[in-house]
Amino acid sequence: GQNIDQPTEMTATEGAIVQINCTYQTSGFNGLFWYQQHAGEAPTFLSYNVLDGLEEKGRFSSFLSRSKGYSYLLLKELQMKDSASYLCAVSTVYNQGGKLIFGQGTELSVKP
Amino acid sequence: NAGVTQTPKFRVLKTGQSMTLLCAQDMNHEYMYWYRQDPGMGLRLIHYSVGEGTTAKGEVPDGYNVSRLKKQNFLLGLESAAPSQTSVYFCASKNGGSSYNEQFFGPGTRLTVL
């Protein structure tokens, strides 16, 4: 079966660092995406990892370990506008329509 | 560029009624997708298309039909709506080919079936 797990909710303080974990068990692996979704809005792309290691993009970084079926999204210098849901999604099969399997999302609340 | 647009934004149906949701993209993307999003369940793929005139089933296709007559449009139909189809529906598109190309999402349609 296909399974992607993320914590349901997290709370952090403005200016702090938060790490959102994602573990996956899928029949194949062809890359992992992170999306951000503000309440009532569309998901927007944050990052993509297909090789092991850390990808950094400004205040956001994403890490992947394929052998462990594990990824995390690291958000630094948290701002109030980072309060949103963060979605982990796995592409399982190469060249099959680019389909993604999504986790349930992690609702992050940033407090002053 | 408008990106991905969806029509309508909100809709209330009675059980048994039918409706069509329209998705349009102006990015010349090959691939298009319809998802539903329910609390605690994440995004689930209903149907998708890898090109004009082609469609395929996703994870939860029952009760829905789709058509892709034009490259820029992807229609989702509900023939006989049921309360279990109350959800937020998102359309997405992607430039075909490379795995690293991300999906771009529309603003969503909030559907309530009474």
XYZ file of C-alpha atoms in Angstrom:
226
model
C 0.000 0.000 0.000
C 0.876 3.664 -0.142
C 1.229 5.626 3.071
C 2.486 9.110 3.844
C 2.555 10.334 7.430
C 2.893 13.854 8.796
C 2.026 15.331 12.179
C -1.441 16.856 12.137
C -0.603 20.078 13.966
C 2.426 22.013 15.171
C 2.864 25.300 17.002
C 5.951 27.502 16.975
C 7.000 31.007 17.982
C 7.713 33.893 15.654
C 11.446 34.095 14.905
C 12.072 30.453 15.830
C 12.932 27.404 13.714
C 10.494 24.548 13.093
C 10.970 21.163 11.465
C 8.021 19.359 9.871
C 8.608 15.659 9.307
C 7.194 13.380 6.637
C 7.644 9.618 6.408
C 6.532 7.593 3.440
C 6.041 3.970 2.469
C 5.253 3.708 -1.216
C 5.586 1.075 -3.926
C 8.038 3.287 -5.815
C 9.757 6.635 -5.435
C 10.379 9.304 -8.025
C 10.660 12.457 -5.948
C 9.109 14.261 -2.990
C 7.393 17.635 -3.032
C 6.472 20.090 -0.306
C 3.570 22.482 -0.804
C 2.275 25.329 1.354
C -1.455 25.957 1.653
C -2.941 28.958 3.437
C -6.484 28.564 4.726
C -9.025 28.831 1.929
C -6.367 29.039 -0.754
C -4.658 26.801 -3.301
C -1.508 24.818 -2.494
C 1.676 26.441 -3.771
C 4.965 24.701 -4.511
C 7.825 25.017 -2.017
C 10.436 22.377 -2.829
C 11.348 19.175 -4.616
C 13.840 16.479 -3.574
C 14.757 13.376 -5.518
C 18.314 12.753 -4.266
C 19.413 12.364 -0.652
C 20.442 15.523 1.101
C 19.409 19.062 1.864
C 17.966 21.588 -0.580
C 18.004 25.178 0.653
C 15.803 27.970 -0.616
C 15.971 31.107 1.468
C 14.289 30.566 4.839
C 13.017 27.142 3.754
C 15.050 23.943 3.427
C 13.983 20.405 2.620
C 15.836 17.203 3.399
C 15.438 13.704 1.993
C 16.672 10.267 3.034
C 15.451 7.677 0.542
C 16.795 4.724 2.522
C 14.752 5.789 5.549
C 11.683 6.930 3.619
C 11.956 10.258 5.398
C 11.869 13.940 4.600
C 11.605 17.125 6.572
C 10.837 20.744 5.830
C 12.798 23.253 7.893
C 11.455 26.766 8.300
C 13.812 29.363 9.787
C 13.130 32.833 11.194
C 9.444 32.089 11.399
C 7.023 34.827 10.457
C 3.313 35.100 11.208
C 2.582 34.641 7.500
C 4.113 31.137 7.705
C 0.980 29.987 9.535
C -0.427 27.528 6.996
C -0.798 23.863 6.192
C 2.288 22.121 4.790
C 1.679 19.202 2.462
C 4.155 16.420 1.740
C 3.591 14.608 -1.581
C 5.389 11.700 -3.230
C 5.678 10.902 -6.919
C 5.794 7.132 -7.042
C 6.159 6.145 -10.652
C 8.286 7.629 -13.361
C 6.484 8.926 -16.390
C 2.956 7.982 -15.347
C 1.234 11.309 -15.621
C 3.195 12.938 -12.820
C 0.710 11.673 -10.245
C 1.307 12.568 -6.606
C 0.223 10.937 -3.361
C -0.347 13.522 -0.644
C -0.053 13.270 3.096
C -2.837 14.746 5.204
C -0.893 17.951 5.787
C 0.583 19.590 8.889
C -1.216 22.663 10.220
C 1.439 25.076 11.516
C 0.448 27.903 13.844
C 3.007 30.647 14.433
C 2.458 32.555 17.674
C 3.855 36.013 18.518
C -1.063 34.868 -17.224
C -4.083 33.836 -15.173
C -2.511 30.430 -14.419
C -5.144 27.870 -13.405
C -8.713 29.076 -12.996
C -11.781 27.210 -11.766
C -15.474 27.876 -12.259
C -17.572 28.157 -10.120
C -15.967 29.103 -6.784
C -18.929 27.936 -4.702
C -21.940 25.740 -5.394
C -24.742 24.156 -3.417
C -26.518 21.143 -4.918
C -29.355 18.931 -3.838
C -28.866 15.176 -3.787
C -29.342 13.767 -7.268
C -28.584 16.965 -9.152
C -25.807 17.123 -11.697
C -23.156 19.732 -12.381
C -19.911 20.352 -14.202
C -16.821 22.024 -12.789
C -14.593 23.783 -15.290
C -10.831 24.085 -15.037
C -8.835 26.199 -17.456
C -5.082 26.811 -17.708
C -3.174 29.198 -19.932
C 0.321 27.764 -19.418
C 0.118 25.236 -22.275
C 0.566 22.374 -19.802
C 0.149 18.809 -20.972
C -1.017 17.255 -17.711
C -4.107 18.188 -15.728
C -5.603 16.801 -12.523
C -8.723 16.921 -10.403
C -8.410 16.477 -6.625
C -10.783 16.621 -3.721
C -9.715 17.825 -0.292
C -11.538 16.780 2.852
C -10.622 17.564 6.475
C -8.002 15.162 7.797
C -7.685 13.331 4.468
C -5.349 15.445 2.420
C -5.656 15.843 -1.344
C -6.946 12.780 -3.184
C -6.703 12.371 -6.929
C -10.022 11.841 -8.709
C -9.052 11.758 -12.402
C -6.204 13.056 -14.474
C -5.213 13.657 -18.076
C -1.843 13.474 -19.806
C -3.008 15.232 -22.951
C -5.912 16.446 -25.048
C -8.438 13.669 -25.568
C -7.022 11.407 -22.840
C -8.230 10.776 -19.297
C -7.420 8.239 -16.575
C -8.753 7.276 -13.165
C -7.086 8.355 -9.985
C -7.517 7.190 -6.424
C -11.214 8.071 -5.919
C -12.947 8.171 -9.343
C -16.364 6.743 -8.461
C -19.262 9.126 -9.035
C -17.231 11.457 -11.269
C -16.550 11.745 -14.975
C -14.089 13.962 -16.824
C -13.381 15.216 -20.310
C -10.398 16.938 -21.940
C -11.628 18.053 -25.339
C -9.235 20.988 -25.468
C -5.704 21.105 -24.095
C -6.417 24.097 -21.907
C -9.635 22.798 -20.337
C -10.411 19.890 -18.012
C -14.019 19.324 -16.979
C -15.206 17.371 -13.938
C -18.794 16.117 -13.954
C -21.017 14.861 -11.192
C -23.964 13.010 -12.751
C -25.969 12.446 -9.575
C -24.555 14.315 -6.605
C -24.439 12.688 -3.171
C -23.745 14.265 0.252
C -20.443 12.307 0.343
C -19.266 14.496 -2.531
C -19.372 17.601 -0.346
C -15.772 18.762 -0.533
C -13.346 21.331 -1.872
C -12.271 20.468 -5.407
C -8.910 21.561 -6.764
C -7.711 21.422 -10.320
C -3.998 21.386 -11.107
C -1.808 21.380 -14.178
C 1.799 20.435 -14.855
C 4.239 20.765 -17.672
C 4.688 17.210 -18.879
C 7.936 15.307 -18.994
C 10.308 15.896 -16.110
C 9.441 14.597 -12.661
C 10.711 17.780 -11.002
C 8.076 19.959 -12.653
C 5.621 20.983 -9.993
C 1.844 21.007 -10.221
C 0.134 24.403 -10.284
C -3.193 24.554 -8.497
C -6.361 26.520 -9.131
C -8.172 28.402 -6.335
C -10.652 25.593 -5.665
C -14.404 25.050 -5.832
C -16.298 24.593 -2.594
C -19.196 22.201 -3.216
C -21.946 21.378 -0.755
C -24.452 18.616 -1.486
C -27.569 18.697 0.671
